Amino acid sequence: MEINSRAVLNNGVLMPYFGLGVFRSPAGEITRSAVRTAIEYGYRMIDTARVYCNEKSVGRGIKDSGISRKDIFVTTKLWKNDFKNPRQGLLESLERLQLDYIDLYLLHWPFAGYVEAYLELEKLQKEGLIKAIGVSNFKIHHLQHLKESGASVIPQVNQVECHPENQENELLDYCRKEGILMEAYSPLGGQGRTLVNDPRIWTIADYHHVTTAQVILKWNLQRGVAIIPKSVNFERILENSQIFSFDLTPGDMDILNDINLNLRRAYDSDKIDQRPEESFPRLIDED
């Protein structure tokens, strides 16, 4: 595997296994520069979302790179405000990104009405406005409910929090069986990055002469899970991309597999509709 290796999704679309996430990356020059730099370092997938309020910056960074549109895989996500009108949500994201189509469009959470919203994504995909559709933060029962409720398109991707402390093994097995690619956000363990200081991982990193963060990222890739590590630090963006020069041994993988605590730091998707409205980010578009 190398930085441009791609998974074949269940509809034949090719999606990179490795990309840049921009969750909580501030809108403006910081995100624009991070995207441009990542593409210069060989990244070919950028993951954003409506609720991040940095789609314009992502679009500008892509344009700045000078790389052909067909060579950049762009993911964005439908926020709950647009669940009743996904077409409008998509068209507004396209305008902010200054793109003609989205490579991967995800339902951001299983908010109430997610089945109806997903059925609309199927229509938009048929029109060519989206190359691949999927979901984010969906558990097995959400995916099963979608399947049982008339969805004719199996989600191409399910993006979830996944790292050695939250391995989502049962969900990964289910997704593999159903032909759904699992993609990991917060692949280094979320805020605080406590995993990078784990002495077990330090031992593996020392052996391979790499960093603990590189070991953690490589672990998910070797499981067949796509990853979108987030950073606006140019050195870290480069470091994250340099994980293709080594492979973890079966023994290394066993050590990392034993770290699992089922410790999910993101909000519980089963309770997402109970989350107070004021706790969600305010949707403020960039200038």
Coordinates of N, CA and C in Angstrom, one line a residue, residues 28 45 115 126 203 228 239 242 245 281:
G28 N -10.7 29.9 6.8 CA -9.8 31.0 6.4 C -8.5 30.4 5.9
M45 N -7.2 12.9 -0.8 CA -8.6 12.9 -0.3 C -8.7 14.0 0.8
V115 N -33.6 7.9 7.4 CA -34.0 7.1 6.3 C -34.5 7.9 5.1
K126 N -28.0 9.2 -8.5 CA -28.4 8.8 -9.8 C -28.2 9.9 -10.8
T203 N 7.2 1.1 22.2 CA 8.1 0.0 21.9 C 8.0 -0.4 20.4
I228 N -8.6 9.5 8.1 CA -8.5 10.9 7.7 C -8.0 11.7 8.9
E239 N 4.3 14.2 8.4 CA 4.6 13.0 9.2 C 3.5 11.9 9.0
Q242 N 3.8 9.8 5.9 CA 5.0 9.0 5.8 C 4.8 7.6 6.5
S245 N 6.2 3.5 4.5 CA 7.6 3.0 4.4 C 7.8 1.8 5.3
P281 N -22.6 23.1 17.0 CA -22.0 24.3 16.5 C -23.0 25.2 15.7

